[in-house]
DNA sequence: GTTGAAAAGTGCTGCGA
DNA sequence: TCGCAGCACTTTTCAAC
């Protein structure tokens, strides 16, 4: 009998309520969260520790507006891989390109799909023509440039 | 004479070093950052306050692994809009769909590009067939399902 | 598992250089 | 503009429920 990895669901509504608050503002004091949810500060701490050990929490990150520090361009790249190319090898090479901030192995039109952040059009051209083209196994790519990021949020837990 | 909005670049290397550390771990104490960068804790505080006022900092967020809380599917959606449809109207409708976590107005193959997080295939089907199809102005969509998120990070400041 | 309070560490705010 | 020092607050821990 195969054991189901059910520990993923050993979180209750209190845990979810805590996560919801910290996902919006990671600096919110435990003491305030405790007041909101009518439990003690110690409980928040215990729950957070449990979820960290369970690996549910990836971390707390300061998020900046890339445009305000000179990164004006956000682009998506649909990547077609050559046949017989190991996906892992392409990932290893692409991960060395710092402008690639997200990479997915996908079904559908493309083999892989990447999100790229660049300073300006010159920078983007350099990344596409020099960096990406140098990756072995990439047959061709298709570029979508984001003119506006209209929505950006995390999933709403329930 | 048009005044150039040059205040975007009123940040120096110290500011960037602070951001770099907090982007990795938003809970890192100012006092430790100060030790690393060989300045006082007060300086870190002043710099952070300045950058918050400048609007460089979006916020601090707790980031979770969606899969560990039951959200197993990540998909991208290329959206074709009907001609004559106001982009803003489509955004307003799509923003009501909580599963849409990112939305871009793009050049290239698609009019818009969305990232969607769902619990399972049933949930995804519901979102695509019921929620997305109900949005006025969407002609058709193309779905890319992410089988693996190989890279996920923020831009590396320099 | 939760509580409440004590102990340790951090963030914030003046004043001085 | 930066650094130092004191105060207020938060996190963390732990015995008791």
mmCIF file of C-alpha atoms (C1' of nucleotides) in Angstrom:
data_model
loop_
_atom_site.group_PDB
_atom_site.id
_atom_site.type_symbol
_atom_site.label_atom_id
_atom_site.label_comp_id
_atom_site.label_asym_id
_atom_site.label_seq_id
_atom_site.Cartn_x
_atom_site.Cartn_y
_atom_site.Cartn_z
ATOM 1 C CA UNK A 1 0.000 0.000 0.000
ATOM 2 C CA UNK A 2 1.356 3.336 -1.047
ATOM 3 C CA UNK A 3 1.352 5.927 1.653
ATOM 4 C CA UNK A 4 -0.221 9.177 0.630
ATOM 5 C CA UNK A 5 1.826 12.228 1.450
ATOM 6 C CA UNK A 6 -0.993 13.831 3.304
ATOM 7 C CA UNK A 7 1.133 16.006 5.563
ATOM 8 C CA UNK A 8 0.718 18.764 3.039
ATOM 9 C CA UNK A 9 -2.696 19.340 4.440
ATOM 10 C CA UNK A 10 -1.874 19.416 8.096
ATOM 11 C CA UNK A 11 -2.614 23.107 8.203
ATOM 12 C CA UNK A 12 -5.820 24.591 9.531
ATOM 13 C CA UNK A 13 -7.688 27.826 9.103
ATOM 14 C CA UNK A 14 -5.564 29.584 11.694
ATOM 15 C CA UNK A 15 -2.413 28.779 9.742
ATOM 16 C CA UNK A 16 -4.001 30.065 6.570
ATOM 17 C CA UNK A 17 -5.145 33.265 8.237
ATOM 18 C CA UNK A 18 -1.608 33.875 9.467
ATOM 19 C CA UNK A 19 -0.153 33.277 5.995
ATOM 20 C CA UNK A 20 -2.712 35.556 4.375
ATOM 21 C CA UNK A 21 -1.678 38.454 6.579
ATOM 22 C CA UNK A 22 2.044 37.945 6.154
ATOM 23 C CA UNK A 23 1.747 37.491 2.390
ATOM 24 C CA UNK A 24 0.409 41.028 2.189
ATOM 25 C CA UNK A 25 2.880 42.509 4.671
ATOM 26 C CA UNK A 26 5.771 40.359 5.791
ATOM 27 C CA UNK A 27 6.773 42.895 8.442
ATOM 28 C CA UNK A 28 3.492 42.787 10.334
ATOM 29 C CA UNK A 29 4.336 42.018 13.977
ATOM 30 C CA UNK A 30 3.241 38.662 15.327
ATOM 31 C CA UNK A 31 1.693 40.535 18.230
ATOM 32 C CA UNK A 32 -0.666 42.391 15.907
ATOM 33 C CA UNK A 33 -1.595 39.267 14.011
ATOM 34 C CA UNK A 34 -2.298 37.629 17.347
ATOM 35 C CA UNK A 35 -4.675 40.446 18.287
ATOM 36 C CA UNK A 36 -6.466 40.210 14.945
ATOM 37 C CA UNK A 37 -6.974 36.478 15.216
ATOM 38 C CA UNK A 38 -7.595 36.510 18.978
ATOM 39 C CA UNK A 39 -4.819 34.144 19.971
ATOM 40 C CA UNK A 40 -1.553 34.733 21.804
ATOM 41 C CA UNK A 41 1.683 35.844 20.202
ATOM 42 C CA UNK A 42 3.271 32.559 21.201
ATOM 43 C CA UNK A 43 0.784 30.610 19.113
ATOM 44 C CA UNK A 44 1.613 32.607 16.002
ATOM 45 C CA UNK A 45 5.238 31.830 16.610
ATOM 46 C CA UNK A 46 4.640 28.092 17.027
ATOM 47 C CA UNK A 47 2.505 27.924 13.899
ATOM 48 C CA UNK A 48 5.035 29.814 11.819
ATOM 49 C CA UNK A 49 7.821 27.561 13.036
ATOM 50 C CA UNK A 50 5.779 24.492 12.117
ATOM 51 C CA UNK A 51 5.077 25.802 8.615
ATOM 52 C CA UNK A 52 8.716 26.686 8.096
ATOM 53 C CA UNK A 53 9.735 23.161 9.054
ATOM 54 C CA UNK A 54 7.076 21.737 6.750
ATOM 55 C CA UNK A 55 8.619 23.687 3.896
ATOM 56 C CA UNK A 56 5.441 25.581 3.126
ATOM 57 C CA UNK A 57 7.199 28.901 3.522
ATOM 58 C CA UNK A 58 9.783 29.794 0.937
ATOM 59 C CA UNK A 59 10.934 32.943 2.666
ATOM 60 C CA UNK A 60 10.345 36.607 3.246
ATOM 61 C CA UNK A 61 11.455 38.905 0.487
ATOM 62 C CA UNK A 62 11.711 42.617 -0.002
ATOM 63 C CA UNK A 63 10.089 43.341 -3.353
ATOM 64 C CA UNK A 64 11.107 46.366 -5.372
ATOM 65 C CA UNK A 65 9.735 48.077 -8.466
ATOM 66 C CA UNK A 66 12.361 47.156 -11.076
ATOM 67 C CA UNK A 67 11.463 50.213 -13.155
ATOM 68 C CA UNK A 68 12.432 52.546 -10.327
ATOM 69 C CA UNK A 69 15.957 51.179 -10.263
ATOM 70 C CA UNK A 70 16.445 51.370 -13.999
ATOM 71 C CA UNK A 71 15.031 48.060 -15.210
ATOM 72 C CA UNK A 72 12.412 49.236 -17.653
ATOM 73 C CA UNK A 73 11.789 46.178 -19.778
ATOM 74 C CA UNK A 74 9.942 43.007 -18.908
ATOM 75 C CA UNK A 75 9.736 40.385 -21.623
ATOM 76 C CA UNK A 76 8.586 36.816 -21.991
ATOM 77 C CA UNK A 77 10.403 34.343 -24.152
ATOM 78 C CA UNK A 78 8.847 31.268 -25.705
ATOM 79 C CA UNK A 79 11.690 28.822 -26.293
ATOM 80 C CA UNK A 80 11.765 25.979 -28.819
ATOM 81 C CA UNK A 81 14.346 23.323 -27.961
ATOM 82 C CA UNK A 82 16.069 21.132 -30.522
ATOM 83 C CA UNK A 83 15.041 17.508 -30.451
ATOM 84 C CA UNK A 84 17.142 15.255 -28.259
ATOM 85 C CA UNK A 85 18.349 18.098 -26.101
ATOM 86 C CA UNK A 86 18.335 17.539 -22.370
ATOM 87 C CA UNK A 87 16.061 20.006 -20.700
ATOM 88 C CA UNK A 88 18.289 20.058 -17.620
ATOM 89 C CA UNK A 89 21.279 21.236 -19.639
ATOM 90 C CA UNK A 90 19.383 24.166 -21.039
ATOM 91 C CA UNK A 91 18.182 25.100 -17.554
ATOM 92 C CA UNK A 92 21.739 25.062 -16.243
ATOM 93 C CA UNK A 93 22.884 27.410 -18.960
ATOM 94 C CA UNK A 94 19.902 29.720 -18.704
ATOM 95 C CA UNK A 95 20.257 30.001 -14.944
ATOM 96 C CA UNK A 96 23.615 31.674 -15.511
ATOM 97 C CA UNK A 97 21.878 34.512 -17.315
ATOM 98 C CA UNK A 98 20.906 36.826 -14.475
ATOM 99 C CA UNK A 99 18.276 38.610 -16.536
ATOM 100 C CA UNK A 100 16.226 35.406 -16.632
ATOM 101 C CA UNK A 101 14.120 35.664 -13.497
ATOM 102 C CA UNK A 102 11.673 32.861 -14.146
ATOM 103 C CA UNK A 103 11.846 29.698 -16.228
ATOM 104 C CA UNK A 104 9.205 27.047 -16.767
ATOM 105 C CA UNK A 105 9.180 23.723 -18.555
ATOM 106 C CA UNK A 106 5.872 23.822 -20.368
ATOM 107 C CA UNK A 107 3.395 21.910 -22.461
ATOM 108 C CA UNK A 108 1.823 23.685 -25.404
ATOM 109 C CA UNK A 109 3.369 25.852 -28.079
ATOM 110 C CA UNK A 110 6.795 26.197 -26.528
ATOM 111 C CA UNK A 111 9.189 23.794 -24.822
ATOM 112 C CA UNK A 112 10.184 26.336 -22.209
ATOM 113 C CA UNK A 113 9.002 29.702 -21.176
ATOM 114 C CA UNK A 114 11.119 32.422 -19.586
ATOM 115 C CA UNK A 115 10.568 35.807 -18.023
ATOM 116 C CA UNK A 116 13.318 38.361 -18.528
ATOM 117 C CA UNK A 117 13.989 41.737 -16.911
ATOM 118 C CA UNK A 118 16.268 44.207 -18.687
ATOM 119 C CA UNK A 119 17.380 47.806 -18.317
ATOM 120 C CA UNK A 120 16.410 49.010 -21.800
ATOM 121 C CA UNK A 121 15.998 47.854 -25.370
ATOM 122 C CA UNK A 122 19.747 47.722 -25.922
ATOM 123 C CA UNK A 123 20.154 45.517 -22.922
ATOM 124 C CA UNK A 124 17.329 43.256 -24.099
ATOM 125 C CA UNK A 125 18.877 42.974 -27.538
ATOM 126 C CA UNK A 126 22.176 42.001 -25.988
ATOM 127 C CA UNK A 127 20.569 39.335 -23.822
ATOM 128 C CA UNK A 128 18.588 37.889 -26.721
ATOM 129 C CA UNK A 129 21.313 38.007 -29.351
ATOM 130 C CA UNK A 130 24.355 37.217 -27.270
ATOM 131 C CA UNK A 131 23.318 35.374 -24.130
ATOM 132 C CA UNK A 132 20.265 33.399 -25.149
ATOM 133 C CA UNK A 133 21.555 32.536 -28.612
ATOM 134 C CA UNK A 134 24.691 31.124 -27.045
ATOM 135 C CA UNK A 135 22.718 28.515 -25.115
ATOM 136 C CA UNK A 136 23.146 25.130 -26.753
ATOM 137 C CA UNK A 137 19.978 23.343 -27.729
ATOM 138 C CA UNK A 138 17.790 26.361 -28.282
ATOM 139 C CA UNK A 139 16.331 26.184 -31.766
ATOM 140 C CA UNK A 140 14.550 29.498 -31.830
ATOM 141 C CA UNK A 141 12.642 31.837 -29.561
ATOM 142 C CA UNK A 142 9.611 34.072 -29.693
ATOM 143 C CA UNK A 143 9.566 37.317 -27.729
ATOM 144 C CA UNK A 144 6.608 38.968 -26.037
ATOM 145 C CA UNK A 145 7.338 42.358 -24.557
ATOM 146 C CA UNK A 146 5.241 43.475 -21.615
ATOM 147 C CA UNK A 147 4.033 47.025 -22.095
ATOM 148 C CA UNK A 148 2.244 47.038 -18.781
ATOM 149 C CA UNK A 149 1.998 44.749 -15.803
ATOM 150 C CA UNK A 150 -1.657 45.103 -14.901
ATOM 151 C CA UNK A 151 -1.908 42.479 -12.177
ATOM 152 C CA UNK A 152 0.736 41.149 -9.815
ATOM 153 C CA UNK A 153 -0.236 39.289 -6.678
ATOM 154 C CA UNK A 154 0.006 35.976 -4.883
ATOM 155 C CA UNK A 155 -2.701 33.339 -4.813
ATOM 156 C CA UNK A 156 -5.518 33.944 -2.405
ATOM 157 C CA UNK A 157 -5.571 31.123 0.105
ATOM 158 C CA UNK A 158 -8.883 29.753 1.293
ATOM 159 C CA UNK B 1 12.409 73.032 -20.702
ATOM 160 C CA UNK B 2 11.232 69.640 -19.673
ATOM 161 C CA UNK B 3 12.563 68.463 -16.386
ATOM 162 C CA UNK B 4 13.996 64.977 -16.501
ATOM 163 C CA UNK B 5 12.778 62.727 -13.733
ATOM 164 C CA UNK B 6 16.246 61.876 -12.632
ATOM 165 C CA UNK B 7 15.396 61.091 -9.036
ATOM 166 C CA UNK B 8 15.119 57.471 -10.046
ATOM 167 C CA UNK B 9 18.861 57.304 -9.963
ATOM 168 C CA UNK B 10 19.489 59.002 -6.678
ATOM 169 C CA UNK B 11 20.561 55.733 -5.151
ATOM 170 C CA UNK B 12 24.145 54.729 -4.600
ATOM 171 C CA UNK B 13 25.998 51.484 -4.118
ATOM 172 C CA UNK B 14 25.175 51.352 -0.436
ATOM 173 C CA UNK B 15 21.460 51.518 -1.182
ATOM 174 C CA UNK B 16 21.811 48.724 -3.704
ATOM 175 C CA UNK B 17 23.790 46.564 -1.291
ATOM 176 C CA UNK B 18 21.048 46.995 1.296
ATOM 177 C CA UNK B 19 18.345 46.053 -1.199
ATOM 178 C CA UNK B 20 20.280 43.020 -2.362
ATOM 179 C CA UNK B 21 20.430 41.621 1.147
ATOM 180 C CA UNK B 22 16.785 42.275 1.967
ATOM 181 C CA UNK B 23 15.592 40.874 -1.348
ATOM 182 C CA UNK B 24 17.095 37.534 -0.337
ATOM 183 C CA UNK B 25 15.880 37.674 3.269
ATOM 184 C CA UNK B 26 13.451 40.389 4.226
ATOM 185 C CA UNK B 27 13.759 39.523 7.913
ATOM 186 C CA UNK B 28 17.485 40.150 8.133
ATOM 187 C CA UNK B 29 18.033 42.615 10.989
ATOM 188 C CA UNK B 30 19.251 46.059 10.068
ATOM 189 C CA UNK B 31 21.992 45.609 12.651
ATOM 190 C CA UNK B 32 23.429 42.636 10.786
ATOM 191 C CA UNK B 33 23.238 44.390 7.449
ATOM 192 C CA UNK B 34 25.038 47.309 9.064
ATOM 193 C CA UNK B 35 27.829 45.024 10.255
ATOM 194 C CA UNK B 36 28.186 43.459 6.800
ATOM 195 C CA UNK B 37 28.406 46.811 5.070
ATOM 196 C CA UNK B 38 30.420 48.470 7.846
ATOM 197 C CA UNK B 39 28.032 51.320 8.570
ATOM 198 C CA UNK B 40 25.773 52.028 11.528
ATOM 199 C CA UNK B 41 22.294 50.624 11.991
ATOM 200 C CA UNK B 42 20.879 54.132 11.848
ATOM 201 C CA UNK B 43 22.256 54.611 8.363
ATOM 202 C CA UNK B 44 20.472 51.503 7.108
ATOM 203 C CA UNK B 45 17.300 52.861 8.602
ATOM 204 C CA UNK B 46 17.689 56.269 6.935
ATOM 205 C CA UNK B 47 18.441 54.717 3.551
ATOM 206 C CA UNK B 48 15.478 52.384 3.735
ATOM 207 C CA UNK B 49 13.188 55.227 4.691
ATOM 208 C CA UNK B 50 14.461 57.254 1.756
ATOM 209 C CA UNK B 51 13.872 54.397 -0.673
ATOM 210 C CA UNK B 52 10.398 53.784 0.683
ATOM 211 C CA UNK B 53 9.528 57.433 0.161
ATOM 212 C CA UNK B 54 10.963 57.300 -3.348
ATOM 213 C CA UNK B 55 8.609 54.415 -4.111
ATOM 214 C CA UNK B 56 11.394 52.028 -5.006
ATOM 215 C CA UNK B 57 10.222 49.505 -2.471
ATOM 216 C CA UNK B 58 6.938 47.786 -3.152
ATOM 217 C CA UNK B 59 6.804 45.948 0.138
ATOM 218 C CA UNK B 60 7.897 42.915 2.096
ATOM 219 C CA UNK B 61 6.056 39.705 1.366
ATOM 220 C CA UNK B 62 6.018 36.248 2.820
ATOM 221 C CA UNK B 63 6.338 33.867 -0.112
ATOM 222 C CA UNK B 64 4.969 30.347 0.073
ATOM 223 C CA UNK B 65 5.252 27.263 -2.109
ATOM 224 C CA UNK B 66 1.770 27.078 -3.632
ATOM 225 C CA UNK B 67 2.122 23.336 -4.200
ATOM 226 C CA UNK B 68 2.530 22.724 -0.486
ATOM 227 C CA UNK B 69 -0.834 24.269 0.248
ATOM 228 C CA UNK B 70 -2.662 22.385 -2.455
ATOM 229 C CA UNK B 71 -2.150 24.582 -5.507
ATOM 230 C CA UNK B 72 -0.521 22.158 -7.880
ATOM 231 C CA UNK B 73 -1.031 23.770 -11.259
ATOM 232 C CA UNK B 74 0.691 26.779 -12.733
ATOM 233 C CA UNK B 75 -0.391 27.773 -16.230
ATOM 234 C CA UNK B 76 0.181 30.618 -18.624
ATOM 235 C CA UNK B 77 -2.526 31.959 -20.837
ATOM 236 C CA UNK B 78 -1.983 33.762 -24.115
ATOM 237 C CA UNK B 79 -5.059 35.897 -24.682
ATOM 238 C CA UNK B 80 -6.356 37.215 -28.014
ATOM 239 C CA UNK B 81 -8.675 40.187 -27.624
ATOM 240 C CA UNK B 82 -11.416 41.071 -30.056
ATOM 241 C CA UNK B 83 -10.813 44.183 -32.100
ATOM 242 C CA UNK B 84 -12.200 47.361 -30.635
ATOM 243 C CA UNK B 85 -12.191 46.022 -27.099
ATOM 244 C CA UNK B 86 -10.848 48.271 -24.392
ATOM 245 C CA UNK B 87 -7.876 46.685 -22.742
ATOM 246 C CA UNK B 88 -8.793 48.309 -19.420
ATOM 247 C CA UNK B 89 -12.190 46.612 -19.382
ATOM 248 C CA UNK B 90 -10.662 43.198 -19.830
ATOM 249 C CA UNK B 91 -8.176 43.904 -17.033
ATOM 250 C CA UNK B 92 -10.973 44.899 -14.694
ATOM 251 C CA UNK B 93 -12.814 41.662 -15.332
ATOM 252 C CA UNK B 94 -9.731 39.476 -15.139
ATOM 253 C CA UNK B 95 -8.648 41.037 -11.875
ATOM 254 C CA UNK B 96 -11.791 39.631 -10.292
ATOM 255 C CA UNK B 97 -10.567 36.117 -11.032
ATOM 256 C CA UNK B 98 -8.405 35.347 -8.023
ATOM 257 C CA UNK B 99 -6.552 32.553 -9.802
ATOM 258 C CA UNK B 100 -5.027 35.125 -12.176
ATOM 259 C CA UNK B 101 -1.879 36.166 -10.323
ATOM 260 C CA UNK B 102 -0.137 38.096 -13.089
ATOM 261 C CA UNK B 103 -1.378 39.891 -16.163
ATOM 262 C CA UNK B 104 0.593 41.704 -18.829
ATOM 263 C CA UNK B 105 -0.362 43.766 -21.838
ATOM 264 C CA UNK B 106 2.014 42.497 -24.471
ATOM 265 C CA UNK B 107 3.338 42.943 -27.963
ATOM 266 C CA UNK B 108 3.876 39.856 -30.073
ATOM 267 C CA UNK B 109 1.655 36.849 -30.610
ATOM 268 C CA UNK B 110 -0.886 37.614 -27.914
ATOM 269 C CA UNK B 111 -2.709 40.747 -26.816
ATOM 270 C CA UNK B 112 -2.387 39.858 -23.166
ATOM 271 C CA UNK B 113 -0.582 37.268 -21.184
ATOM 272 C CA UNK B 114 -1.692 35.850 -17.846
ATOM 273 C CA UNK B 115 -0.285 33.558 -15.185
ATOM 274 C CA UNK B 116 -2.755 31.360 -13.373
ATOM 275 C CA UNK B 117 -2.441 29.224 -10.235
ATOM 276 C CA UNK B 118 -4.968 26.431 -9.636
ATOM 277 C CA UNK B 119 -5.488 23.550 -7.246
ATOM 278 C CA UNK B 120 -5.772 20.771 -9.832
ATOM 279 C CA UNK B 121 -6.835 20.071 -13.385
ATOM 280 C CA UNK B 122 -10.508 20.273 -12.495
ATOM 281 C CA UNK B 123 -9.991 23.669 -10.970
ATOM 282 C CA UNK B 124 -8.035 24.826 -14.027
ATOM 283 C CA UNK B 125 -10.763 23.609 -16.344
ATOM 284 C CA UNK B 126 -13.342 25.494 -14.330
ATOM 285 C CA UNK B 127 -11.310 28.707 -14.442
ATOM 286 C CA UNK B 128 -10.697 28.420 -18.180
ATOM 287 C CA UNK B 129 -14.172 27.334 -19.226
ATOM 288 C CA UNK B 130 -16.286 29.311 -16.801
ATOM 289 C CA UNK B 131 -14.351 32.291 -15.528
ATOM 290 C CA UNK B 132 -12.112 33.248 -18.431
ATOM 291 C CA UNK B 133 -14.662 32.490 -21.122
ATOM 292 C CA UNK B 134 -17.121 34.778 -19.378
ATOM 293 C CA UNK B 135 -14.840 37.779 -19.799
ATOM 294 C CA UNK B 136 -16.173 40.026 -22.534
ATOM 295 C CA UNK B 137 -13.796 40.827 -25.347
ATOM 296 C CA UNK B 138 -11.673 37.699 -25.184
ATOM 297 C CA UNK B 139 -11.648 36.092 -28.594
ATOM 298 C CA UNK B 140 -9.683 32.977 -27.746
ATOM 299 C CA UNK B 141 -6.845 31.803 -25.518
ATOM 300 C CA UNK B 142 -3.889 29.489 -25.700
ATOM 301 C CA UNK B 143 -2.802 27.578 -22.616
ATOM 302 C CA UNK B 144 0.716 26.632 -21.571
ATOM 303 C CA UNK B 145 0.933 24.435 -18.516
ATOM 304 C CA UNK B 146 4.064 24.641 -16.418
ATOM 305 C CA UNK B 147 5.345 21.179 -15.577
ATOM 306 C CA UNK B 148 8.224 22.558 -13.589
ATOM 307 C CA UNK B 149 9.311 25.948 -12.378
ATOM 308 C CA UNK B 150 13.054 25.706 -12.854
ATOM 309 C CA UNK B 151 14.059 29.249 -11.999
ATOM 310 C CA UNK B 152 12.356 31.794 -9.767
ATOM 311 C CA UNK B 153 14.236 34.822 -8.499
ATOM 312 C CA UNK B 154 14.370 38.601 -8.545
ATOM 313 C CA UNK B 155 16.625 40.669 -10.742
ATOM 314 C CA UNK B 156 20.201 40.989 -9.581
ATOM 315 C CA UNK B 157 20.914 44.645 -8.929
ATOM 316 C CA UNK B 158 24.275 46.084 -9.859
ATOM 317 C "C1'" DG C 1 -1.933 22.857 21.669
ATOM 318 C "C1'" DT C 2 -2.375 27.300 23.976
ATOM 319 C "C1'" DT C 3 -1.363 30.923 27.264
ATOM 320 C "C1'" DG C 4 0.985 34.728 29.580
ATOM 321 C "C1'" DA C 5 4.969 36.835 31.151
ATOM 322 C "C1'" DA C 6 10.027 37.265 31.504
ATOM 323 C "C1'" DA C 7 14.456 37.687 28.895
ATOM 324 C "C1'" DA C 8 16.994 38.843 24.782
ATOM 325 C "C1'" DG C 9 17.408 41.253 20.721
ATOM 326 C "C1'" DT C 10 15.853 44.678 17.274
ATOM 327 C "C1'" DG C 11 14.095 49.111 15.469
ATOM 328 C "C1'" DC C 12 13.458 53.861 16.093
ATOM 329 C "C1'" DT C 13 14.712 58.749 17.432
ATOM 330 C "C1'" DG C 14 17.283 62.340 19.199
ATOM 331 C "C1'" DC C 15 21.825 64.712 19.784
ATOM 332 C "C1'" DG C 16 26.550 65.341 18.519
ATOM 333 C "C1'" DA C 17 30.317 65.356 15.071
ATOM 334 C "C1'" DT D 1 25.165 63.535 6.188
ATOM 335 C "C1'" DC D 2 26.558 59.945 9.286
ATOM 336 C "C1'" DG D 3 27.242 57.591 13.850
ATOM 337 C "C1'" DC D 4 26.186 56.694 18.654
ATOM 338 C "C1'" DA D 5 23.267 55.763 22.623
ATOM 339 C "C1'" DG D 6 18.717 55.261 25.102
ATOM 340 C "C1'" DC D 7 13.958 53.963 24.866
ATOM 341 C "C1'" DA D 8 10.079 51.336 23.123
ATOM 342 C "C1'" DC D 9 8.718 47.465 20.878
ATOM 343 C "C1'" DT D 10 8.973 42.714 19.141
ATOM 344 C "C1'" DT D 11 10.435 38.112 19.106
ATOM 345 C "C1'" DT D 12 11.506 34.180 21.558
ATOM 346 C "C1'" DT D 13 11.372 31.023 25.220
ATOM 347 C "C1'" DC D 14 9.306 28.324 28.886
ATOM 348 C "C1'" DA D 15 6.592 26.759 32.776
ATOM 349 C "C1'" DA D 16 1.782 25.963 33.613
ATOM 350 C "C1'" DC D 17 -2.841 24.991 31.987
#
